[in-house]
PDB file of C-alpha atoms in Angstrom:
ATOM      1  CA  UNK A   1     -11.890  16.307 -31.427  1.00 59.00           C
ATOM      2  CA  UNK A   2     -14.259  14.128 -29.266  1.00 64.00           C
ATOM      3  CA  UNK A   3     -16.822  15.177 -26.754  1.00 65.00           C
ATOM      4  CA  UNK A   4     -16.977  12.998 -23.780  1.00 60.00           C
ATOM      5  CA  UNK A   5     -19.905  14.926 -22.320  1.00 61.00           C
ATOM      6  CA  UNK A   6     -20.486  15.333 -18.881  1.00 60.00           C
ATOM      7  CA  UNK A   7     -18.093  12.978 -16.954  1.00 60.00           C
ATOM      8  CA  UNK A   8     -18.658  13.856 -13.216  1.00 61.00           C
ATOM      9  CA  UNK A   9     -20.992  15.221 -10.565  1.00 61.00           C
ATOM     10  CA  UNK A  10     -19.257  15.946  -7.521  1.00 64.00           C
ATOM     11  CA  UNK A  11     -19.416  17.620  -4.100  1.00 67.00           C
ATOM     12  CA  UNK A  12     -17.366  20.609  -3.305  1.00 82.00           C
ATOM     13  CA  UNK A  13     -14.289  19.851  -0.970  1.00 86.00           C
ATOM     14  CA  UNK A  14     -14.026  21.118   2.626  1.00 89.00           C
ATOM     15  CA  UNK A  15     -11.307  23.444   1.562  1.00 91.00           C
ATOM     16  CA  UNK A  16     -13.478  24.726  -1.069  1.00 86.00           C
ATOM     17  CA  UNK A  17     -16.399  25.548   1.425  1.00 84.00           C
ATOM     18  CA  UNK A  18     -13.769  27.131   3.772  1.00 91.00           C
ATOM     19  CA  UNK A  19     -12.548  29.271   0.765  1.00 88.00           C
ATOM     20  CA  UNK A  20     -16.026  30.875   0.030  1.00 86.00           C
ATOM     21  CA  UNK A  21     -16.474  31.500   3.781  1.00 88.00           C
ATOM     22  CA  UNK A  22     -13.202  33.288   3.663  1.00 93.00           C
ATOM     23  CA  UNK A  23     -14.088  35.169   0.713  1.00 90.00           C
ATOM     24  CA  UNK A  24     -17.202  36.504   2.474  1.00 87.00           C
ATOM     25  CA  UNK A  25     -14.771  37.776   5.204  1.00 94.00           C
ATOM     26  CA  UNK A  26     -12.741  39.413   2.229  1.00 94.00           C
ATOM     27  CA  UNK A  27      -9.550  37.425   3.357  1.00 95.00           C
ATOM     28  CA  UNK A  28      -9.216  35.739  -0.108  1.00 94.00           C
ATOM     29  CA  UNK A  29     -10.766  36.582  -3.540  1.00 92.00           C
ATOM     30  CA  UNK A  30     -13.454  33.917  -4.776  1.00 89.00           C
ATOM     31  CA  UNK A  31     -12.678  34.681  -8.619  1.00 92.00           C
ATOM     32  CA  UNK A  32      -9.206  32.995  -8.015  1.00 94.00           C
ATOM     33  CA  UNK A  33     -10.843  29.384  -7.883  1.00 94.00           C
ATOM     34  CA  UNK A  34     -10.282  29.356 -11.939  1.00 96.00           C
ATOM     35  CA  UNK A  35      -7.279  27.023 -12.718  1.00 97.00           C
ATOM     36  CA  UNK A  36      -7.820  23.283 -14.141  1.00 97.00           C
ATOM     37  CA  UNK A  37      -5.558  20.653 -13.137  1.00 97.00           C
ATOM     38  CA  UNK A  38      -5.329  16.919 -14.635  1.00 97.00           C
ATOM     39  CA  UNK A  39      -4.203  13.803 -12.857  1.00 96.00           C
ATOM     40  CA  UNK A  40      -3.571  10.208 -13.402  1.00 96.00           C
ATOM     41  CA  UNK A  41      -4.914   8.298 -10.134  1.00 94.00           C
ATOM     42  CA  UNK A  42      -8.729   7.365  -9.899  1.00 91.00           C
ATOM     43  CA  UNK A  43      -8.999   7.097  -6.115  1.00 92.00           C
ATOM     44  CA  UNK A  44     -12.494   8.077  -5.312  1.00 91.00           C
ATOM     45  CA  UNK A  45     -13.324  11.673  -4.562  1.00 90.00           C
ATOM     46  CA  UNK A  46     -13.784  12.785  -0.963  1.00 91.00           C
ATOM     47  CA  UNK A  47     -14.834  16.176   0.438  1.00 90.00           C
ATOM     48  CA  UNK A  48     -11.724  16.158   2.701  1.00 95.00           C
ATOM     49  CA  UNK A  49      -9.506  16.120  -0.426  1.00 95.00           C
ATOM     50  CA  UNK A  50      -7.035  18.840  -0.798  1.00 96.00           C
ATOM     51  CA  UNK A  51      -5.174  17.991  -3.891  1.00 96.00           C
ATOM     52  CA  UNK A  52      -5.601  15.703  -6.675  1.00 96.00           C
ATOM     53  CA  UNK A  53      -4.045  12.157  -6.137  1.00 95.00           C
ATOM     54  CA  UNK A  54      -1.511  12.164  -8.673  1.00 96.00           C
ATOM     55  CA  UNK A  55      -1.257  15.613 -10.719  1.00 97.00           C
ATOM     56  CA  UNK A  56       0.318  15.651 -13.788  1.00 96.00           C
ATOM     57  CA  UNK A  57       3.338  18.210 -14.210  1.00 95.00           C
ATOM     58  CA  UNK A  58       5.990  17.718 -16.452  1.00 94.00           C
ATOM     59  CA  UNK A  59       3.637  16.418 -19.260  1.00 95.00           C
ATOM     60  CA  UNK A  60       2.141  19.707 -19.434  1.00 94.00           C
ATOM     61  CA  UNK A  61       2.756  22.319 -21.888  1.00 95.00           C
ATOM     62  CA  UNK A  62       4.027  24.607 -20.130  1.00 95.00           C
ATOM     63  CA  UNK A  63       5.431  22.132 -17.301  1.00 96.00           C
ATOM     64  CA  UNK A  64       4.181  22.563 -13.869  1.00 96.00           C
ATOM     65  CA  UNK A  65       1.079  25.067 -14.958  1.00 96.00           C
ATOM     66  CA  UNK A  66      -2.509  24.584 -14.632  1.00 97.00           C
ATOM     67  CA  UNK A  67      -4.707  26.044 -17.335  1.00 97.00           C
ATOM     68  CA  UNK A  68      -6.285  29.262 -16.557  1.00 97.00           C
ATOM     69  CA  UNK A  69      -9.972  29.123 -16.964  1.00 97.00           C
ATOM     70  CA  UNK A  70     -12.320  31.595 -18.914  1.00 97.00           C
ATOM     71  CA  UNK A  71     -14.894  32.564 -16.543  1.00 97.00           C
ATOM     72  CA  UNK A  72     -18.854  32.938 -17.271  1.00 96.00           C
ATOM     73  CA  UNK A  73     -22.348  32.884 -15.782  1.00 95.00           C
ATOM     74  CA  UNK A  74     -24.714  30.599 -17.755  1.00 94.00           C
ATOM     75  CA  UNK A  75     -27.391  31.315 -15.535  1.00 92.00           C
ATOM     76  CA  UNK A  76     -28.089  33.352 -12.357  1.00 90.00           C
ATOM     77  CA  UNK A  77     -27.339  30.446 -10.090  1.00 87.00           C
ATOM     78  CA  UNK A  78     -24.130  29.119 -11.996  1.00 88.00           C
ATOM     79  CA  UNK A  79     -20.390  29.851 -12.157  1.00 91.00           C
ATOM     80  CA  UNK A  80     -18.416  28.059 -15.045  1.00 93.00           C
ATOM     81  CA  UNK A  81     -14.865  28.174 -15.965  1.00 96.00           C
ATOM     82  CA  UNK A  82     -13.562  26.542 -19.148  1.00 96.00           C
ATOM     83  CA  UNK A  83      -9.592  25.846 -19.216  1.00 96.00           C
ATOM     84  CA  UNK A  84      -7.864  23.822 -21.996  1.00 96.00           C
ATOM     85  CA  UNK A  85      -4.805  21.736 -20.856  1.00 96.00           C
ATOM     86  CA  UNK A  86      -2.137  20.610 -23.663  1.00 96.00           C
ATOM     87  CA  UNK A  87       0.022  17.607 -23.035  1.00 96.00           C
ATOM     88  CA  UNK A  88       3.783  17.607 -24.105  1.00 95.00           C
ATOM     89  CA  UNK A  89       3.900  13.909 -22.897  1.00 95.00           C
ATOM     90  CA  UNK A  90       1.546  10.705 -22.539  1.00 96.00           C
ATOM     91  CA  UNK A  91      -1.307  11.410 -19.803  1.00 96.00           C
ATOM     92  CA  UNK A  92      -3.891   8.953 -19.013  1.00 97.00           C
ATOM     93  CA  UNK A  93      -6.200  11.508 -17.328  1.00 95.00           C
ATOM     94  CA  UNK A  94      -8.627  10.404 -14.927  1.00 95.00           C
ATOM     95  CA  UNK A  95      -8.972  13.110 -12.471  1.00 94.00           C
ATOM     96  CA  UNK A  96      -9.825  17.026 -12.804  1.00 94.00           C
ATOM     97  CA  UNK A  97      -9.317  19.736  -9.899  1.00 95.00           C
ATOM     98  CA  UNK A  98     -10.267  23.336  -9.957  1.00 96.00           C
ATOM     99  CA  UNK A  99      -7.629  25.030  -7.861  1.00 97.00           C
ATOM    100  CA  UNK A 100      -6.733  28.629  -6.503  1.00 97.00           C
ATOM    101  CA  UNK A 101      -3.586  29.035  -8.194  1.00 97.00           C
ATOM    102  CA  UNK A 102      -1.923  28.128 -11.556  1.00 97.00           C
ATOM    103  CA  UNK A 103       1.201  26.484 -10.228  1.00 97.00           C
ATOM    104  CA  UNK A 104       0.795  22.512  -9.590  1.00 96.00           C
ATOM    105  CA  UNK A 105       1.387  21.295  -6.171  1.00 92.00           C
ATOM    106  CA  UNK A 106      -0.458  23.860  -4.226  1.00 94.00           C
ATOM    107  CA  UNK A 107      -3.480  26.027  -3.773  1.00 97.00           C
ATOM    108  CA  UNK A 108      -7.024  25.482  -2.495  1.00 97.00           C
ATOM    109  CA  UNK A 109      -8.745  22.594  -4.309  1.00 96.00           C
ATOM    110  CA  UNK A 110     -12.255  23.543  -4.667  1.00 93.00           C
ATOM    111  CA  UNK A 111     -13.634  20.270  -6.509  1.00 92.00           C
ATOM    112  CA  UNK A 112     -12.054  17.092  -7.463  1.00 92.00           C
ATOM    113  CA  UNK A 113     -13.773  15.018 -10.213  1.00 90.00           C
ATOM    114  CA  UNK A 114     -12.702  11.481 -11.188  1.00 92.00           C
ATOM    115  CA  UNK A 115     -13.883  10.132 -14.450  1.00 90.00           C
ATOM    116  CA  UNK A 116     -13.098   7.199 -17.153  1.00 92.00           C
ATOM    117  CA  UNK A 117      -9.498   7.283 -18.466  1.00 94.00           C
ATOM    118  CA  UNK A 118      -9.184   9.790 -21.522  1.00 94.00           C
ATOM    119  CA  UNK A 119      -5.793   8.890 -22.768  1.00 96.00           C
ATOM    120  CA  UNK A 120      -3.604  12.220 -24.166  1.00 95.00           C
ATOM    121  CA  UNK A 121      -0.584  11.958 -26.382  1.00 96.00           C
ATOM    122  CA  UNK A 122       2.126  14.555 -26.801  1.00 96.00           C
ATOM    123  CA  UNK A 123       0.676  17.482 -28.633  1.00 95.00           C
ATOM    124  CA  UNK A 124      -3.313  16.563 -27.580  1.00 96.00           C
ATOM    125  CA  UNK A 125      -5.223  18.774 -25.600  1.00 95.00           C
ATOM    126  CA  UNK A 126      -8.227  18.568 -23.241  1.00 94.00           C
ATOM    127  CA  UNK A 127     -10.767  21.215 -22.443  1.00 94.00           C
ATOM    128  CA  UNK A 128     -12.592  21.013 -19.078  1.00 92.00           C
ATOM    129  CA  UNK A 129     -15.730  22.733 -18.799  1.00 91.00           C
ATOM    130  CA  UNK A 130     -16.456  23.081 -14.674  1.00 90.00           C
ATOM    131  CA  UNK A 131     -19.864  24.438 -13.578  1.00 89.00           C
ATOM    132  CA  UNK A 132     -20.893  24.955 -10.161  1.00 87.00           C
ATOM    133  CA  UNK A 133     -24.729  25.167  -9.410  1.00 83.00           C
ATOM    134  CA  UNK A 134     -26.041  27.086  -6.106  1.00 80.00           C
ATOM    135  CA  UNK A 135     -29.403  26.232  -5.339  1.00 78.00           C
ATOM    136  CA  UNK A 136     -31.795  28.623  -3.454  1.00 77.00           C
ATOM    137  CA  UNK A 137     -33.741  27.258  -0.476  1.00 75.00           C
ATOM    138  CA  UNK A 138     -31.391  24.838   1.216  1.00 67.00           C
ATOM    139  CA  UNK A 139     -29.834  22.614  -1.724  1.00 67.00           C
ATOM    140  CA  UNK A 140     -26.197  21.957  -1.347  1.00 65.00           C
ATOM    141  CA  UNK A 141     -24.171  23.254  -4.139  1.00 66.00           C
ATOM    142  CA  UNK A 142     -22.672  20.948  -6.468  1.00 63.00           C
ATOM    143  CA  UNK A 143     -20.099  20.863  -9.269  1.00 67.00           C
ATOM    144  CA  UNK A 144     -20.289  19.221 -12.879  1.00 64.00           C
ATOM    145  CA  UNK A 145     -17.472  18.532 -15.387  1.00 61.00           C
ATOM    146  CA  UNK A 146     -17.537  18.238 -19.035  1.00 65.00           C
ATOM    147  CA  UNK A 147     -14.613  17.062 -20.825  1.00 62.00           C
ATOM    148  CA  UNK A 148     -13.973  17.722 -24.711  1.00 60.00           C
TER     149      UNK A 148
END
């Protein structure tokens, strides 16, 4: 077990913001932004991202399935999702995304984070702790990612 600590602080994507607006209109559910994906390309994050650059699919157990997070509220202005992915092949993990669906290859990407390579072998697991903080008084929401 190795604690990598906070590996990224990033902005929420345009699609993530649109999902929040849609949730206010009751056309989508906000709590479905709870699925953790992992990828292998470290292209810089951008608010316009709509997917991971190279999401892992067949090296996951089960294949093509993102981890379902456990949701919590660590403080009154924070939402947290903790998800654990297990590899059944080699993955050089360098990107994480929080999504609106469990199946890889679709759904709304709420936040994409790029970090230094974490190598996973078959049977290894990685736990992602994603926290979004909302600030009253005009501060923009931001996400942070911890890997263990």
